[in-house]
PDB file of C-alpha atoms in Angstrom:
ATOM      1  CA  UNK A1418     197.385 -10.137 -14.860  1.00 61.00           C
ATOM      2  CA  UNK A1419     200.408  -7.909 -14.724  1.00 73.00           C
ATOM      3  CA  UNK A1420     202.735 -11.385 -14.326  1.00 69.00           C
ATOM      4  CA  UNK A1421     200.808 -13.041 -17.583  1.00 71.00           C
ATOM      5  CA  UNK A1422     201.459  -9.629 -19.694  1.00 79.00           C
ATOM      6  CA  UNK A1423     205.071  -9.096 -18.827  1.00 75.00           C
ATOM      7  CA  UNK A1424     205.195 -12.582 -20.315  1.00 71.00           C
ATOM      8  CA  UNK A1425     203.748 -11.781 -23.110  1.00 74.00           C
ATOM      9  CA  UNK A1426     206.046  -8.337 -23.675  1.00 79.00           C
ATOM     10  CA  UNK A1427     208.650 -10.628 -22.931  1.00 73.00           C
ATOM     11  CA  UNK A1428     208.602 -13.019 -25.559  1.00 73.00           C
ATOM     12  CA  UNK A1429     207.109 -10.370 -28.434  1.00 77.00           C
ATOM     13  CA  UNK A1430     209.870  -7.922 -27.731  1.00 81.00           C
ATOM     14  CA  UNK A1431     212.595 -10.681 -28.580  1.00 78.00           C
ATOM     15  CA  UNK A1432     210.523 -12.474 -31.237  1.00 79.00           C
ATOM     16  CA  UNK A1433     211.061  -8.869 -33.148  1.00 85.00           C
ATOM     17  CA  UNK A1434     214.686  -7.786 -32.494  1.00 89.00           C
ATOM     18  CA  UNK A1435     216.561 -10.875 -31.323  1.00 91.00           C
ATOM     19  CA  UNK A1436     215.693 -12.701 -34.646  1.00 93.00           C
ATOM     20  CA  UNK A1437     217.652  -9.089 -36.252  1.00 93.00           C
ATOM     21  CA  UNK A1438     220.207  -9.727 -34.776  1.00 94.00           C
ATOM     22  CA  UNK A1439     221.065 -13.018 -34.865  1.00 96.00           C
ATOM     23  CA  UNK A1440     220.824 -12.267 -38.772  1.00 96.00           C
ATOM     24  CA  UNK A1441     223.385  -9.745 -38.654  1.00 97.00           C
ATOM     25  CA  UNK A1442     225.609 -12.097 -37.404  1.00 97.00           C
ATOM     26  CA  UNK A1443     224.985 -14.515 -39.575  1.00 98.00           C
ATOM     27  CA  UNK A1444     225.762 -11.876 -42.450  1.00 98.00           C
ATOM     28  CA  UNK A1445     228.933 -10.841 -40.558  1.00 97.00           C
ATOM     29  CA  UNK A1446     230.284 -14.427 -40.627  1.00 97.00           C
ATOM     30  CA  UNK A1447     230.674 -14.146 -37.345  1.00 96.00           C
ATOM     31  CA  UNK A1448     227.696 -17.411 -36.265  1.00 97.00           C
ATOM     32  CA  UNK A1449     226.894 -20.203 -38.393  1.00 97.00           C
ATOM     33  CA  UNK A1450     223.992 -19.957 -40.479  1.00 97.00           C
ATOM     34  CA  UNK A1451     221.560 -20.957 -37.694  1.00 97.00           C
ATOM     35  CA  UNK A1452     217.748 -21.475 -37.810  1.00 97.00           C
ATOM     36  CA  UNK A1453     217.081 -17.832 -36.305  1.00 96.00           C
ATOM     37  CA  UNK A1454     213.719 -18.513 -35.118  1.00 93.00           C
ATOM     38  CA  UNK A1455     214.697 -22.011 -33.248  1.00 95.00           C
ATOM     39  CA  UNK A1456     217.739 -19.766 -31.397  1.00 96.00           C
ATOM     40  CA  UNK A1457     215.207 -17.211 -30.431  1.00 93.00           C
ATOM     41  CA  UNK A1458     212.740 -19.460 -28.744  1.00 91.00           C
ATOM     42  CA  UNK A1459     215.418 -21.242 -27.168  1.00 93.00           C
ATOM     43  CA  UNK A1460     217.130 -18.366 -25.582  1.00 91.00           C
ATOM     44  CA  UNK A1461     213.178 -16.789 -25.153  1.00 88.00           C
ATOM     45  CA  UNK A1462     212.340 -20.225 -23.434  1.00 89.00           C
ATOM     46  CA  UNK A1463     215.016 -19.865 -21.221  1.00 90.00           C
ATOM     47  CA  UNK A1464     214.158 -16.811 -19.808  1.00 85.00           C
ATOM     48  CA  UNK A1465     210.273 -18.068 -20.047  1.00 83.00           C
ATOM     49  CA  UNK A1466     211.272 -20.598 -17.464  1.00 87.00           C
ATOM     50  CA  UNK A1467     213.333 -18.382 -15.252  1.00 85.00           C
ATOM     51  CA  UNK A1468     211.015 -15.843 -14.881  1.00 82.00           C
ATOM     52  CA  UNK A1469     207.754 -18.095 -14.544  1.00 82.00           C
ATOM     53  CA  UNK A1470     209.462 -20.158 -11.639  1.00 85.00           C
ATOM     54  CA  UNK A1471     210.754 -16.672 -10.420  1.00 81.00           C
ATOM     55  CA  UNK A1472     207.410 -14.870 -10.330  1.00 81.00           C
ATOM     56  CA  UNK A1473     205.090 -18.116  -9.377  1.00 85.00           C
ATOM     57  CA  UNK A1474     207.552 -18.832  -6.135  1.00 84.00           C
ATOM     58  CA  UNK A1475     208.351 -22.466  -7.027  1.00 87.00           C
ATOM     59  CA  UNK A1476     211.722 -22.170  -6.820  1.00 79.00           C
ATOM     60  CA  UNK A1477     215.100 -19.725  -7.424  1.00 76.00           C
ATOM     61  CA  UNK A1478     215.141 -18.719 -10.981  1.00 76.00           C
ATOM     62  CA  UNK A1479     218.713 -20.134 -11.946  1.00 82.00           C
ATOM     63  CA  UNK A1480     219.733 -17.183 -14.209  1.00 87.00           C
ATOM     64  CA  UNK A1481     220.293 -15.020 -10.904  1.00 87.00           C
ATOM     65  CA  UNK A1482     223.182 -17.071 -10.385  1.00 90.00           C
ATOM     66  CA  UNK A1483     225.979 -15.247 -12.599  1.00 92.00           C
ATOM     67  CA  UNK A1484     228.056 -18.508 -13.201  1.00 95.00           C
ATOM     68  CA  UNK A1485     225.492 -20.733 -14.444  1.00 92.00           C
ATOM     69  CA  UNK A1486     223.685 -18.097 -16.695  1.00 91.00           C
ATOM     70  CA  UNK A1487     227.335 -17.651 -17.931  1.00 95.00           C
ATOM     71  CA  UNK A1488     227.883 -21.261 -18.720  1.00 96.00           C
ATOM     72  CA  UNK A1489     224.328 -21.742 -19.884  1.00 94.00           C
ATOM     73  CA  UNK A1490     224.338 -18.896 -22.833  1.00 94.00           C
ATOM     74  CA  UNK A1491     228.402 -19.751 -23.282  1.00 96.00           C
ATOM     75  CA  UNK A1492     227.124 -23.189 -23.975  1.00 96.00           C
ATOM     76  CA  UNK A1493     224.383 -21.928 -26.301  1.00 96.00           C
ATOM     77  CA  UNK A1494     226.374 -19.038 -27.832  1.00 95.00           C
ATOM     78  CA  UNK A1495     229.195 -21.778 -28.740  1.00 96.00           C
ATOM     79  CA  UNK A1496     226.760 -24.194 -31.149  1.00 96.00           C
ATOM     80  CA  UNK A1497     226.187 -21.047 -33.398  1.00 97.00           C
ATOM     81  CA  UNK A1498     229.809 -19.961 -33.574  1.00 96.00           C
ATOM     82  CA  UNK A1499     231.793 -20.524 -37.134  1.00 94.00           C
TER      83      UNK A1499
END
């Protein structure tokens, strides 16, 4: 029970404040004007799928290797930029 409500403090805490701050970027000119709540649940799915195969023990969540989270949220970062 403590696994499935982590999960579920997981994805409300960045459905609120992610979404913010995504805007504020957006209003900076510094991303493009990006579907904010498509970007959330893709960066919120990623860490969904981390932490589930972390916590369930079928495999190595691959965010706890430094390069590839790098390249992965580089990757994603790079579609929103100007």
């Amino acid at each position: 029970e403590t696994t499935k409500s982590n999960i579920i403090n997981l994805v409300d805490d960045a459905g609120s404040w992610f979404p913010k701050l995504l805007e504020n970027r957006i209003q900076k000119g510094e991303l493009k004007n990006i579907d904010t709540k498509t970007a959330t649940l893709t960066v919120v799915g990623i860490f969904m799928y981390h932490f589930v195969m972390d916590q369930t023990g079928l495999g190595m969540g691959f965010l706890k290797d430094k390069s590839v989270r790098d390249q992965i949220f580089k990757s994603i970062v790079s579609t929103w930029r100007v």
